[in-house]
Coordinates of C-alpha atoms in Angstrom, one line a residue:
A212 CA 89.2 170.2 152.8
T213 CA 87.8 167.7 150.0
S214 CA 84.0 168.3 151.1
R215 CA 84.0 171.4 150.4
L216 CA 81.6 172.1 148.0
L217 CA 79.2 169.7 148.8
V218 CA 77.4 171.3 151.5
N219 CA 76.3 174.0 148.6
Y220 CA 74.6 171.3 146.6
Q221 CA 70.7 172.4 146.1
E222 CA 68.6 169.1 147.4
P223 CA 67.3 166.8 146.5
Y224 CA 71.0 166.0 144.9
R225 CA 72.7 166.8 148.5
S226 CA 70.7 163.9 150.0
Q227 CA 71.1 162.1 147.1
I228 CA 74.7 162.2 146.8
L229 CA 74.9 161.7 150.2
D230 CA 72.6 158.4 149.9
Y231 CA 74.9 157.2 147.5
L232 CA 77.5 157.5 150.2
F233 CA 76.0 156.0 153.3
K234 CA 72.8 154.3 152.7
P235 CA 73.0 150.9 154.1
N236 CA 72.1 148.4 150.7
F237 CA 72.0 151.6 148.7
G238 CA 75.7 152.6 147.2
A239 CA 78.7 152.4 149.1
S240 CA 77.2 151.7 152.5
L241 CA 80.1 152.4 154.0
H242 CA 80.9 151.8 157.3
I243 CA 83.2 154.0 158.3
L244 CA 83.7 158.0 158.3
K245 CA 87.1 159.9 159.0
V246 CA 86.9 163.6 159.8
E247 CA 89.5 165.7 159.5
I248 CA 89.6 167.8 163.3
G249 CA 90.3 171.2 161.4
G250 CA 93.4 173.4 162.4
D251 CA 93.0 176.2 160.4
G252 CA 95.7 174.8 158.5
Q253 CA 96.7 173.9 155.2
S254 CA 95.5 169.7 154.5
T255 CA 95.5 169.3 150.8
D256 CA 93.4 170.7 149.2
G257 CA 92.5 173.4 151.9
T258 CA 92.3 175.0 155.0
E259 CA 89.2 173.3 158.0
P260 CA 88.4 176.2 160.1
S261 CA 89.4 175.0 163.8
H262 CA 86.7 174.8 166.9
M263 CA 89.0 177.4 168.8
H264 CA 90.8 179.2 166.7
Y265 CA 92.3 181.0 169.9
E266 CA 92.7 179.9 173.6
N267 CA 89.5 182.1 174.8
D268 CA 87.5 180.7 171.5
E269 CA 85.2 177.6 171.4
N270 CA 82.6 177.2 168.7
Y271 CA 81.8 173.6 167.8
F272 CA 79.3 174.9 164.6
R273 CA 82.4 175.9 162.2
G274 CA 83.2 174.1 158.7
Y275 CA 81.2 170.8 157.7
E276 CA 82.8 168.1 158.9
W277 CA 79.7 168.3 162.3
W278 CA 77.3 168.8 159.4
L279 CA 78.7 165.4 157.1
M280 CA 79.0 162.8 160.5
K281 CA 75.2 164.1 161.7
E282 CA 74.4 162.9 157.8
A283 CA 76.2 160.6 157.9
K284 CA 74.9 158.7 161.5
K285 CA 71.3 159.6 159.9
R286 CA 71.8 157.3 157.3
N287 CA 72.9 155.1 159.3
P288 CA 73.7 155.4 163.5
K289 CA 76.3 152.3 163.0
I290 CA 78.3 153.9 161.1
K291 CA 81.9 154.4 162.7
L292 CA 83.5 157.7 163.2
I293 CA 87.6 158.5 163.7
G294 CA 88.8 162.1 164.3
L295 CA 92.2 162.9 163.2
P296 CA 93.9 166.2 163.6
W297 CA 96.5 167.6 160.4
T298 CA 96.8 171.2 161.6
F299 CA 96.4 173.0 165.4
P300 CA 95.6 176.9 165.6
A301 CA 98.9 178.5 166.6
W302 CA 98.2 178.7 170.4
I303 CA 98.5 175.1 170.6
G304 CA 102.4 175.6 170.3
K305 CA 102.6 178.9 171.9
G306 CA 104.9 179.9 169.1
E307 CA 106.8 177.0 168.2
N308 CA 105.6 174.8 165.4
W309 CA 105.0 171.6 166.9
P310 CA 102.0 170.0 169.1
Y311 CA 104.0 168.3 171.9
D312 CA 106.2 170.9 173.9
Y313 CA 102.7 171.2 175.3
P314 CA 101.4 168.4 175.9
D315 CA 98.6 168.5 178.3
V316 CA 97.8 171.6 176.1
T317 CA 97.2 169.3 172.6
A318 CA 95.1 166.5 174.4
Y319 CA 92.8 168.8 176.0
Y320 CA 92.3 170.9 172.6
I321 CA 91.5 167.3 170.9
V322 CA 89.2 165.9 174.0
S323 CA 87.4 168.7 173.3
W324 CA 86.1 168.5 169.9
I325 CA 85.4 165.3 171.0
L326 CA 83.1 166.6 173.7
G327 CA 81.5 169.7 171.8
A328 CA 81.2 166.7 168.7
K329 CA 78.6 164.6 171.9
H330 CA 77.5 167.7 173.4
Y331 CA 75.6 169.8 170.8
H332 CA 75.4 167.5 167.6
D333 CA 74.6 163.9 169.3
L334 CA 78.2 162.0 168.1
D335 CA 80.6 159.4 169.8
I336 CA 83.3 159.6 167.7
D337 CA 84.0 156.1 167.8
Y338 CA 88.6 156.6 166.7
V339 CA 90.6 159.4 167.2
G340 CA 94.4 159.2 165.6
I341 CA 97.7 161.3 166.1
W342 CA 99.0 163.8 163.9
N343 CA 98.4 163.1 160.7
E344 CA 101.7 161.3 158.8
R345 CA 103.8 163.3 161.1
A346 CA 105.6 162.1 164.4
F347 CA 103.8 160.8 166.9
N348 CA 105.1 161.7 171.2
S349 CA 104.6 158.5 173.9
K350 CA 104.4 161.2 176.4
Y351 CA 101.2 163.2 174.4
I352 CA 99.3 159.3 173.6
K353 CA 99.1 158.4 177.0
L354 CA 98.3 161.7 177.8
L355 CA 95.6 162.0 175.7
R356 CA 94.5 158.3 176.6
Y357 CA 94.5 160.0 180.3
T358 CA 92.7 163.1 179.9
L359 CA 89.9 160.5 177.4
D360 CA 89.1 159.0 180.7
K361 CA 89.3 161.4 182.7
H362 CA 86.1 163.1 181.0
G363 CA 84.4 159.8 180.7
L364 CA 85.2 158.9 177.2
Q365 CA 86.6 155.5 178.0
Q366 CA 85.1 154.0 174.7
V367 CA 86.8 156.2 172.2
R368 CA 90.2 153.9 170.7
I369 CA 93.2 155.6 169.8
I370 CA 94.6 154.8 166.4
A371 CA 98.4 155.6 165.7
S372 CA 100.3 156.9 163.7
D373 CA 98.7 157.4 160.9
R374 CA 101.9 157.2 159.2
L375 CA 104.4 153.9 158.3
W376 CA 104.5 150.8 160.1
E377 CA 107.4 152.0 162.0
P378 CA 108.3 153.3 164.2
I379 CA 104.9 152.9 166.3
S380 CA 105.3 149.5 165.8
F381 CA 108.8 148.7 167.1
V382 CA 107.7 151.2 169.7
L383 CA 104.6 149.9 171.4
L384 CA 106.4 146.5 171.6
L385 CA 108.9 148.8 173.7
D386 CA 106.7 150.4 176.3
S387 CA 104.4 148.4 177.7
E388 CA 102.0 151.5 178.8
L389 CA 102.0 152.9 175.4
H390 CA 101.1 149.4 174.1
G391 CA 98.2 149.4 176.4
V392 CA 96.4 152.9 175.2
V393 CA 96.7 152.1 171.6
D394 CA 93.8 149.8 170.4
A395 CA 94.7 150.0 166.5
I396 CA 97.9 150.8 164.4
G397 CA 96.9 153.0 161.1
A398 CA 99.4 152.6 158.4
H399 CA 98.9 154.9 155.2
Y400 CA 99.3 153.8 151.7
P401 CA 100.7 150.1 153.0
G402 CA 100.5 148.3 149.3
T403 CA 98.7 145.9 150.6
K404 CA 102.2 144.7 152.9
T405 CA 102.6 145.2 156.3
V406 CA 105.8 144.4 158.3
P407 CA 106.9 141.9 161.5
N408 CA 107.0 144.1 164.2
A409 CA 103.1 145.0 163.5
L410 CA 101.9 141.4 163.4
L411 CA 103.8 141.0 166.8
T412 CA 101.9 143.5 168.5
K413 CA 98.6 141.7 168.2
K414 CA 96.8 144.8 167.5
K415 CA 94.6 145.1 164.5
L416 CA 95.8 146.7 161.8
W417 CA 94.3 149.3 159.4
S418 CA 95.4 150.9 156.0
S419 CA 93.8 153.8 157.7
E420 CA 94.4 156.4 154.5
D421 CA 94.5 154.4 151.0
Y422 CA 93.6 154.7 147.7
S423 CA 93.9 158.7 147.0
T424 CA 93.4 157.5 142.7
F425 CA 92.0 158.8 139.9
N426 CA 88.1 158.0 140.0
D427 CA 88.2 156.5 136.4
E428 CA 87.6 152.6 135.7
V429 CA 92.0 152.1 136.7
G430 CA 90.8 153.6 139.9
A431 CA 88.1 151.5 141.0
G432 CA 90.5 148.2 139.8
C433 CA 93.5 150.0 142.7
W434 CA 90.5 150.2 145.1
A435 CA 88.9 146.5 144.2
R436 CA 92.8 145.4 144.8
I437 CA 93.3 146.6 147.4
L438 CA 90.4 146.5 149.4
N439 CA 90.7 143.1 149.2
Q440 CA 94.6 142.1 149.5
N441 CA 95.2 144.9 151.8
Y442 CA 93.9 141.9 154.1
V443 CA 95.1 138.7 152.1
N444 CA 99.0 140.5 151.9
G445 CA 98.8 142.8 155.0
N446 CA 96.7 141.2 157.5
M447 CA 94.4 144.6 157.9
T448 CA 90.8 145.1 158.7
S449 CA 89.9 148.0 157.7
T450 CA 90.8 150.3 154.6
I451 CA 90.0 153.6 154.3
A452 CA 90.0 155.6 151.2
W453 CA 91.2 159.3 150.3
N454 CA 88.8 160.6 149.7
L455 CA 85.2 160.2 150.7
V456 CA 83.9 162.6 147.7
A457 CA 85.7 164.9 145.3
S458 CA 83.7 168.0 145.9
Y459 CA 86.6 170.3 145.0
Y460 CA 87.8 172.1 142.9
E461 CA 89.4 169.8 140.0
E462 CA 92.8 171.7 139.4
L463 CA 93.2 171.2 143.1
P464 CA 96.0 168.6 144.0
F465 CA 94.6 164.9 143.6
G466 CA 91.7 166.3 141.7
R467 CA 88.4 163.2 141.5
C468 CA 90.5 161.4 143.4
G469 CA 87.1 160.3 145.5
L470 CA 84.9 157.6 145.3
M471 CA 82.6 159.3 143.3
T472 CA 82.8 162.9 141.9
A473 CA 80.4 166.3 142.6
Q474 CA 81.6 169.3 142.0
E475 CA 79.5 171.3 141.3
P476 CA 77.2 172.7 143.8
W477 CA 76.0 175.2 141.2
S478 CA 74.3 172.7 138.6
G479 CA 73.6 169.9 140.4
H480 CA 75.8 168.0 138.3
Y481 CA 77.7 164.9 140.3
K482 CA 78.4 161.2 139.1
V483 CA 78.5 157.6 141.1
E484 CA 81.3 156.3 139.8
A485 CA 82.9 152.8 139.4
P486 CA 84.3 153.0 143.5
I487 CA 81.0 153.4 144.7
W488 CA 80.0 150.1 143.5
I489 CA 83.1 148.5 144.5
T490 CA 82.9 149.6 148.0
A491 CA 79.2 148.3 147.6
H492 CA 81.1 144.7 147.0
T493 CA 82.2 144.6 150.2
T494 CA 80.3 146.5 152.4
Q495 CA 76.4 145.7 151.6
F496 CA 77.7 142.4 152.3
T497 CA 80.0 143.1 155.7
Q498 CA 79.7 144.8 159.1
P499 CA 82.0 145.8 161.2
G500 CA 82.3 143.1 163.7
W501 CA 82.3 140.7 161.3
S502 CA 85.7 138.5 161.2
Y503 CA 87.4 137.3 158.3
L504 CA 88.4 133.6 158.1
Q505 CA 92.3 133.1 158.0
V506 CA 92.7 131.1 154.7
D507 CA 94.7 132.2 152.1
G508 CA 93.4 134.6 149.5
H509 CA 95.8 134.4 147.2
L510 CA 94.7 132.7 143.9
K511 CA 96.3 130.7 141.8
G512 CA 96.3 132.6 138.7
G513 CA 96.5 135.3 139.8
G514 CA 94.1 137.8 141.7
S515 CA 92.7 137.5 145.4
F516 CA 89.6 136.3 148.1
V517 CA 88.2 137.0 151.1
A518 CA 85.8 135.6 153.3
L519 CA 83.8 136.3 156.4
T520 CA 81.6 136.0 158.6
D521 CA 79.1 137.0 161.5
G522 CA 79.3 134.3 163.3
L523 CA 76.3 133.7 163.2
G524 CA 76.2 131.3 159.9
N525 CA 76.3 134.1 157.4
L526 CA 79.5 134.1 155.1
T527 CA 80.7 136.5 152.9
I528 CA 83.0 135.9 149.9
V529 CA 84.4 138.5 147.8
I530 CA 86.8 137.9 144.7
E531 CA 88.6 139.7 142.9
T532 CA 91.0 139.8 139.9
M533 CA 92.2 143.1 138.6
T534 CA 95.2 142.7 136.3
Y535 CA 98.4 144.6 136.6
N536 CA 97.3 147.5 134.2
H537 CA 94.2 147.8 135.0
S538 CA 94.4 148.4 138.4
Q539 CA 97.5 150.8 139.9
C540 CA 97.2 153.1 142.4
I541 CA 98.5 156.9 142.6
R542 CA 101.1 155.0 145.7
P543 CA 103.0 153.1 146.7
P544 CA 105.1 151.6 143.1
L545 CA 103.0 148.3 141.8
P546 CA 105.5 145.3 141.4
H547 CA 104.1 143.2 138.0
F548 CA 102.4 140.6 138.4
T549 CA 100.1 138.5 135.8
V550 CA 96.3 137.5 135.9
T551 CA 94.6 134.7 133.8
P552 CA 90.8 133.2 133.6
Q553 CA 90.9 130.1 135.8
R554 CA 88.2 127.8 136.8
A555 CA 88.2 128.2 140.9
T556 CA 86.7 125.6 143.5
F557 CA 85.9 126.6 146.3
Y558 CA 84.7 124.0 150.0
L559 CA 82.4 124.9 153.1
K560 CA 83.7 123.0 155.8
G561 CA 82.7 123.0 159.3
S562 CA 79.1 124.6 160.4
F563 CA 79.3 126.4 156.4
Y564 CA 78.8 123.0 155.0
V565 CA 75.3 123.3 155.3
V566 CA 74.8 126.4 153.0
K567 CA 73.4 125.2 150.3
T568 CA 72.9 128.3 147.7
L569 CA 74.6 131.5 147.5
Q570 CA 73.4 134.6 146.7
V571 CA 76.2 136.4 143.5
W572 CA 77.0 139.9 142.5
H573 CA 79.0 140.3 139.6
S574 CA 81.2 143.6 138.3
R575 CA 83.4 143.8 135.6
L576 CA 85.6 146.8 134.4
D577 CA 85.9 147.5 130.9
F578 CA 88.6 149.2 129.7
E579 CA 88.1 148.7 126.0
S580 CA 84.5 150.3 125.9
G581 CA 84.6 151.7 128.7
R582 CA 80.8 150.3 129.4
S583 CA 81.6 148.3 132.6
S584 CA 79.4 146.3 134.6
L585 CA 79.3 147.5 137.6
F586 CA 77.7 145.5 140.8
Q587 CA 74.7 143.2 139.2
Q588 CA 73.0 140.6 140.3
L589 CA 73.5 137.1 139.1
H590 CA 71.5 134.0 139.1
P591 CA 72.5 132.2 142.7
V592 CA 75.1 129.7 142.8
K593 CA 74.3 126.1 144.4
V594 CA 76.7 124.3 146.8
W595 CA 76.9 120.4 146.0
K596 CA 78.3 119.2 149.4
G597 CA 79.9 122.0 150.6
S598 CA 82.2 123.0 147.3
F599 CA 81.0 125.3 144.4
S600 CA 83.0 126.9 141.2
L601 CA 83.5 129.7 139.4
D602 CA 85.3 130.2 136.0
L603 CA 87.0 134.1 136.6
N604 CA 88.1 136.1 133.8
M605 CA 90.2 139.4 134.5
D606 CA 88.9 142.6 135.9
E607 CA 86.3 141.3 137.8
V608 CA 84.9 141.3 141.3
Y609 CA 82.4 139.3 142.5
T610 CA 80.5 138.7 145.2
L611 CA 79.4 135.5 146.9
T612 CA 76.8 135.7 150.1
T613 CA 74.5 134.4 152.6
L614 CA 73.2 137.5 153.1
K615 CA 69.1 138.7 150.8
T616 CA 69.7 141.8 151.7
G617 CA 72.1 143.3 148.5
Q618 CA 70.4 146.1 146.6
K619 CA 71.5 148.7 143.9
C620 CA 70.0 151.9 143.8
G621 CA 70.2 155.3 142.5
Y622 CA 68.2 158.2 141.7
P623 CA 67.6 159.7 137.9
E624 CA 70.0 161.3 136.2
P625 CA 70.9 164.7 138.1
P626 CA 71.1 167.6 135.7
P627 CA 74.2 167.9 133.0
P628 CA 77.2 169.8 134.1
Q629 CA 77.7 173.3 134.0
P630 CA 81.0 175.6 134.3
F631 CA 80.3 178.7 137.3
P632 CA 78.0 181.0 136.7
S633 CA 80.3 183.5 134.2
N634 CA 78.2 186.6 136.6
Y635 CA 78.8 185.3 140.4
K636 CA 77.6 188.0 143.3
D637 CA 77.9 187.2 146.9
D638 CA 76.6 190.4 149.6
F639 CA 77.2 187.8 152.5
N640 CA 73.7 189.2 154.3
I641 CA 72.8 186.0 155.5
R642 CA 71.7 186.6 159.0
N643 CA 71.8 183.0 160.3
P644 CA 73.7 180.8 157.5
P645 CA 73.7 176.9 157.8
F646 CA 77.4 177.1 157.6
S647 CA 80.2 179.0 158.8
E648 CA 81.8 179.5 155.0
A649 CA 80.3 181.8 152.6
P650 CA 79.4 179.2 149.3
N651 CA 81.6 178.3 146.6
F652 CA 85.0 179.7 148.4
A653 CA 88.2 177.7 148.8
D654 CA 90.0 178.9 151.8
Q655 CA 93.8 178.1 150.8
T656 CA 95.8 179.4 153.8
G657 CA 93.7 181.2 156.3
V658 CA 90.3 180.6 157.1
F659 CA 87.0 182.6 156.0
E660 CA 83.8 183.1 158.0
Y661 CA 80.4 184.9 157.8
F662 CA 81.1 188.1 159.9
I663 CA 78.6 189.8 161.9
N664 CA 80.0 193.7 162.1
A665 CA 77.9 195.4 164.8
S666 CA 79.2 198.4 165.1
D667 CA 78.2 199.3 161.5
P668 CA 75.8 202.1 160.3
G669 CA 74.5 200.3 157.8
D670 CA 76.4 198.8 154.4
H671 CA 78.5 196.0 155.9
V672 CA 76.9 194.9 158.5
F673 CA 77.0 191.5 157.1
T674 CA 80.5 190.7 155.3
L675 CA 83.3 188.0 154.8
R676 CA 86.4 188.1 157.3
Q677 CA 89.5 186.5 157.8
V678 CA 89.8 185.4 161.4
V679 CA 93.3 183.6 161.7
V680 CA 95.8 185.9 162.6
Q681 CA 98.8 183.8 163.8
R682 CA 100.4 180.9 161.3
P683 CA 98.7 177.8 162.6
I684 CA 101.4 174.4 163.5
T685 CA 101.3 173.6 159.7
W686 CA 101.3 170.4 157.9
A687 CA 102.0 171.4 154.4
S688 CA 103.3 174.9 152.7
D689 CA 100.3 177.5 153.6
A690 CA 101.4 180.5 152.5
D691 CA 102.3 183.4 154.8
Q692 CA 99.6 185.3 152.7
T693 CA 96.0 184.3 153.2
I694 CA 93.8 183.5 150.2
S695 CA 90.3 182.1 149.3
L696 CA 89.5 180.8 145.4
I697 CA 86.3 181.1 143.6
G698 CA 85.2 180.4 140.4
N699 CA 86.4 178.5 137.0
F700 CA 89.7 177.7 136.7
M701 CA 89.5 178.0 133.3
W702 CA 88.5 182.0 132.8
V703 CA 90.7 183.9 130.7
N704 CA 89.2 186.7 130.8
M705 CA 87.6 189.0 133.9
T706 CA 86.8 192.0 136.3
V707 CA 86.8 190.7 140.2
T708 CA 85.0 194.0 142.0
C709 CA 84.4 193.6 146.3
D710 CA 84.4 196.2 149.3
I711 CA 87.2 195.7 151.4
Y712 CA 88.3 196.6 154.9
I713 CA 91.7 196.6 156.4
E714 CA 91.6 196.4 160.3
K715 CA 95.7 196.0 161.4
Q716 CA 97.0 198.9 161.6
R717 CA 100.1 200.6 159.8
D718 CA 101.0 197.0 157.7
G719 CA 98.0 195.6 157.5
G720 CA 96.8 194.6 153.6
V721 CA 94.5 193.3 151.5
F722 CA 93.9 192.0 147.8
V723 CA 91.8 191.1 145.0
A724 CA 92.8 188.8 142.1
G725 CA 92.5 186.8 138.9
R726 CA 94.0 184.0 136.7
V727 CA 95.5 182.4 140.1
D728 CA 96.8 178.9 139.2
N729 CA 97.5 177.6 142.1
G730 CA 96.2 176.4 145.9
G731 CA 96.5 173.5 148.1
I732 CA 99.9 172.3 149.0
Y733 CA 101.7 174.0 146.6
V734 CA 99.6 177.0 147.2
R735 CA 103.1 178.7 148.1
R736 CA 103.8 179.1 144.8
T737 CA 100.7 180.2 143.5
K738 CA 100.6 183.0 140.8
G739 CA 97.7 185.1 139.0
V740 CA 97.1 188.9 138.9
F741 CA 97.0 190.5 142.4
F742 CA 95.5 194.0 143.4
W743 CA 97.0 194.5 146.5
V744 CA 95.9 198.1 148.8
F745 CA 97.6 198.9 152.3
A746 CA 97.2 199.8 155.6
D747 CA 100.1 202.9 155.0
G748 CA 98.6 204.3 151.9
T749 CA 99.8 202.3 149.1
Y750 CA 99.0 200.0 146.0
R751 CA 100.9 197.2 144.2
V752 CA 100.4 194.8 141.4
T753 CA 102.1 191.8 141.8
G754 CA 102.7 188.2 139.3
D755 CA 102.4 186.2 142.3
L756 CA 100.5 185.4 145.9
A757 CA 104.5 185.7 147.9
G758 CA 104.5 189.4 146.3
E759 CA 107.8 189.2 145.0
E760 CA 106.8 189.7 141.4
I761 CA 105.8 193.4 141.5
L762 CA 104.4 194.8 138.3
M763 CA 103.3 198.0 139.4
K764 CA 103.2 200.0 142.5
G765 CA 102.3 203.2 143.7
L766 CA 99.9 205.2 146.2
S767 CA 96.9 205.1 146.7
G768 CA 95.6 206.9 149.7
V769 CA 93.7 203.8 150.8
R770 CA 93.7 203.9 154.9
D771 CA 93.2 201.1 157.3
N772 CA 89.1 200.8 158.9
V773 CA 87.7 202.1 156.2
W774 CA 85.5 201.0 153.5
H775 CA 86.9 200.6 149.9
T776 CA 86.2 199.1 146.4
L777 CA 88.7 197.6 144.9
T778 CA 88.3 196.7 140.8
L779 CA 90.9 194.2 138.5
S780 CA 90.0 194.4 135.1
I781 CA 92.1 191.3 133.4
Q782 CA 91.4 191.6 129.6
G783 CA 94.2 189.1 127.6
T784 CA 98.0 190.4 128.1
S785 CA 96.4 193.9 130.4
A786 CA 95.3 194.7 132.8
S787 CA 94.2 197.8 134.8
G788 CA 92.5 198.8 138.7
M789 CA 90.3 200.5 140.1
L790 CA 89.9 202.3 143.6
N791 CA 86.3 203.5 144.4
G792 CA 85.4 203.6 141.1
Y793 CA 88.4 205.6 139.5
P794 CA 91.0 204.4 138.0
L795 CA 94.4 203.8 139.8
W796 CA 96.6 202.0 137.3
E797 CA 96.1 201.0 133.7
N798 CA 97.3 199.2 131.4
V799 CA 99.6 196.7 133.2
T800 CA 101.2 193.6 130.8
I801 CA 100.5 190.5 131.8
S802 CA 103.0 187.3 130.5
Q803 CA 101.5 184.2 132.8
P804 CA 99.4 182.7 134.1
S805 CA 97.0 182.5 131.2
N806 CA 93.8 181.2 133.4
G807 CA 92.4 180.9 136.4
W808 CA 90.5 181.3 139.7
A809 CA 89.2 184.5 141.4
A810 CA 90.5 185.2 144.8
V811 CA 90.2 187.6 148.0
G812 CA 93.2 187.3 150.3
T813 CA 95.2 189.0 153.3
R814 CA 98.9 190.7 153.5
S815 CA 99.6 188.5 156.6
F816 CA 97.8 186.4 159.0
E817 CA 95.5 189.4 159.8
F818 CA 91.6 190.5 160.6
A819 CA 90.0 191.3 156.8
Q820 CA 86.5 192.2 156.0
F821 CA 85.6 192.1 152.2
D822 CA 81.5 192.7 151.1
N823 CA 79.6 192.8 147.7
F824 CA 82.2 190.7 145.9
H825 CA 81.6 190.5 142.6
V826 CA 82.6 188.7 139.1
E827 CA 82.1 188.7 135.7
A828 CA 84.6 186.6 133.4

């Protein structure tokens, strides 16, 4: 759920961000895009909608991944696409929190997503994963391969298991049928190392999720080091950064752990961070299908190099000399090492002996002044009798290449940063919305979608509706309530007004909230000021999403299947609430939290509608 805010950017800024990421020989020139196969559950920074909320439901226009894949392909038709599920809708497990009891159902569900990508969006998915960072099931993987083939999807490759090197490597060595259907072993945060069993499988080895580090200069150093050393130390020929672009509220978990930052669609502000240009050192001068040369890539004075060729005479060498303090990733812990200034001599032999000059691209990360030099073209290096020498300092990246196509491109500075508007309204009155979700709402449990209320007499035809009615097969600790956040985490005093419509009889309920302090994988422990009304005619004010810390309760007269207006006002240490414009409760004392987002949501996984949302902060 990390590209949530990207879709709301106005042009030209949205296209500029996409160009920095995907346009060949422009910025990051990415080779591969991995997306979540939404499953209605919390996957780190929010929920992504499933293409099948219910068993009899199919919709290939929800969420933003279809759009993102199309934008990537539009810029680079050769980009590789991967889909991987984190969560699954409840019906897959028939009541159990487990996707493998009915492996034929799960395989049908995943293959439907791949077929939908092709049928509705003309997208060819290249690789599909099993279940992010959770158990794999050999029977399911074989059935997935069988189901793919049955639907003519022989070209879709399977990657497993998006967790650790073991037990998948060991199981592949034992089970020859499984060995035949898994194309690549994907490990997460391998710390540039692999294991003997993985090498013995002779499979492609991938770091299929890595980086996940704050995108300052140290994050760039981490990324430079692992892009090389995942191959040098661990024989990995693909490294995939979580995440593509930090387009989610920064105070959610792992804020700004993207290759660049685009978390202000309301202002148009974005920032091309250093990891974008570190990426370019590799991606602009190699392509999928190029081969790593099997050389020992450790440099004597510390640091590393890799060499790649297209097999047609082109050669690219990438060198990095990242120091220990300046290249620590978020995980795993990094063993200490030293890097010193050094002179390195490279010898080109065989068919590369004829190379006379190499183009040079250089970056130097500066940790004192913060004035790094990023992806600059230097004078070409002359190769004399098959060799050349370079003086290498610390925290540098060099690319030496026969290719002359490299470019450092850019756009004029985007608008300056601005906080989220302090007066914000959405009436959801949009007949053909470009996306299924309303702008800036970040769902943290449940899924909130635009809805057309055909039976409504007029005021509430177009609404926002919570549509997940059974707890999904979860990946994280989703809440027992549904919640969608919006606004500015630093907000203190605010008035939140929203029309609400409880659909569930007897025990249905909805809330509006302010000073909401948590989301993502921590959503269960969310605190704030929550104003609830229930179908049984009662109301509550609580200090938490779980509803355990009761600050006030009483009768409201609210009924299900009738529209009501809730207003929550928070000023300093005091809160009050109105129902349909009349005071319902007041002077409730608030101690914690001192600030946070606004939010709407429901008491359980239940249908409910919201309209005419308005926050003044």
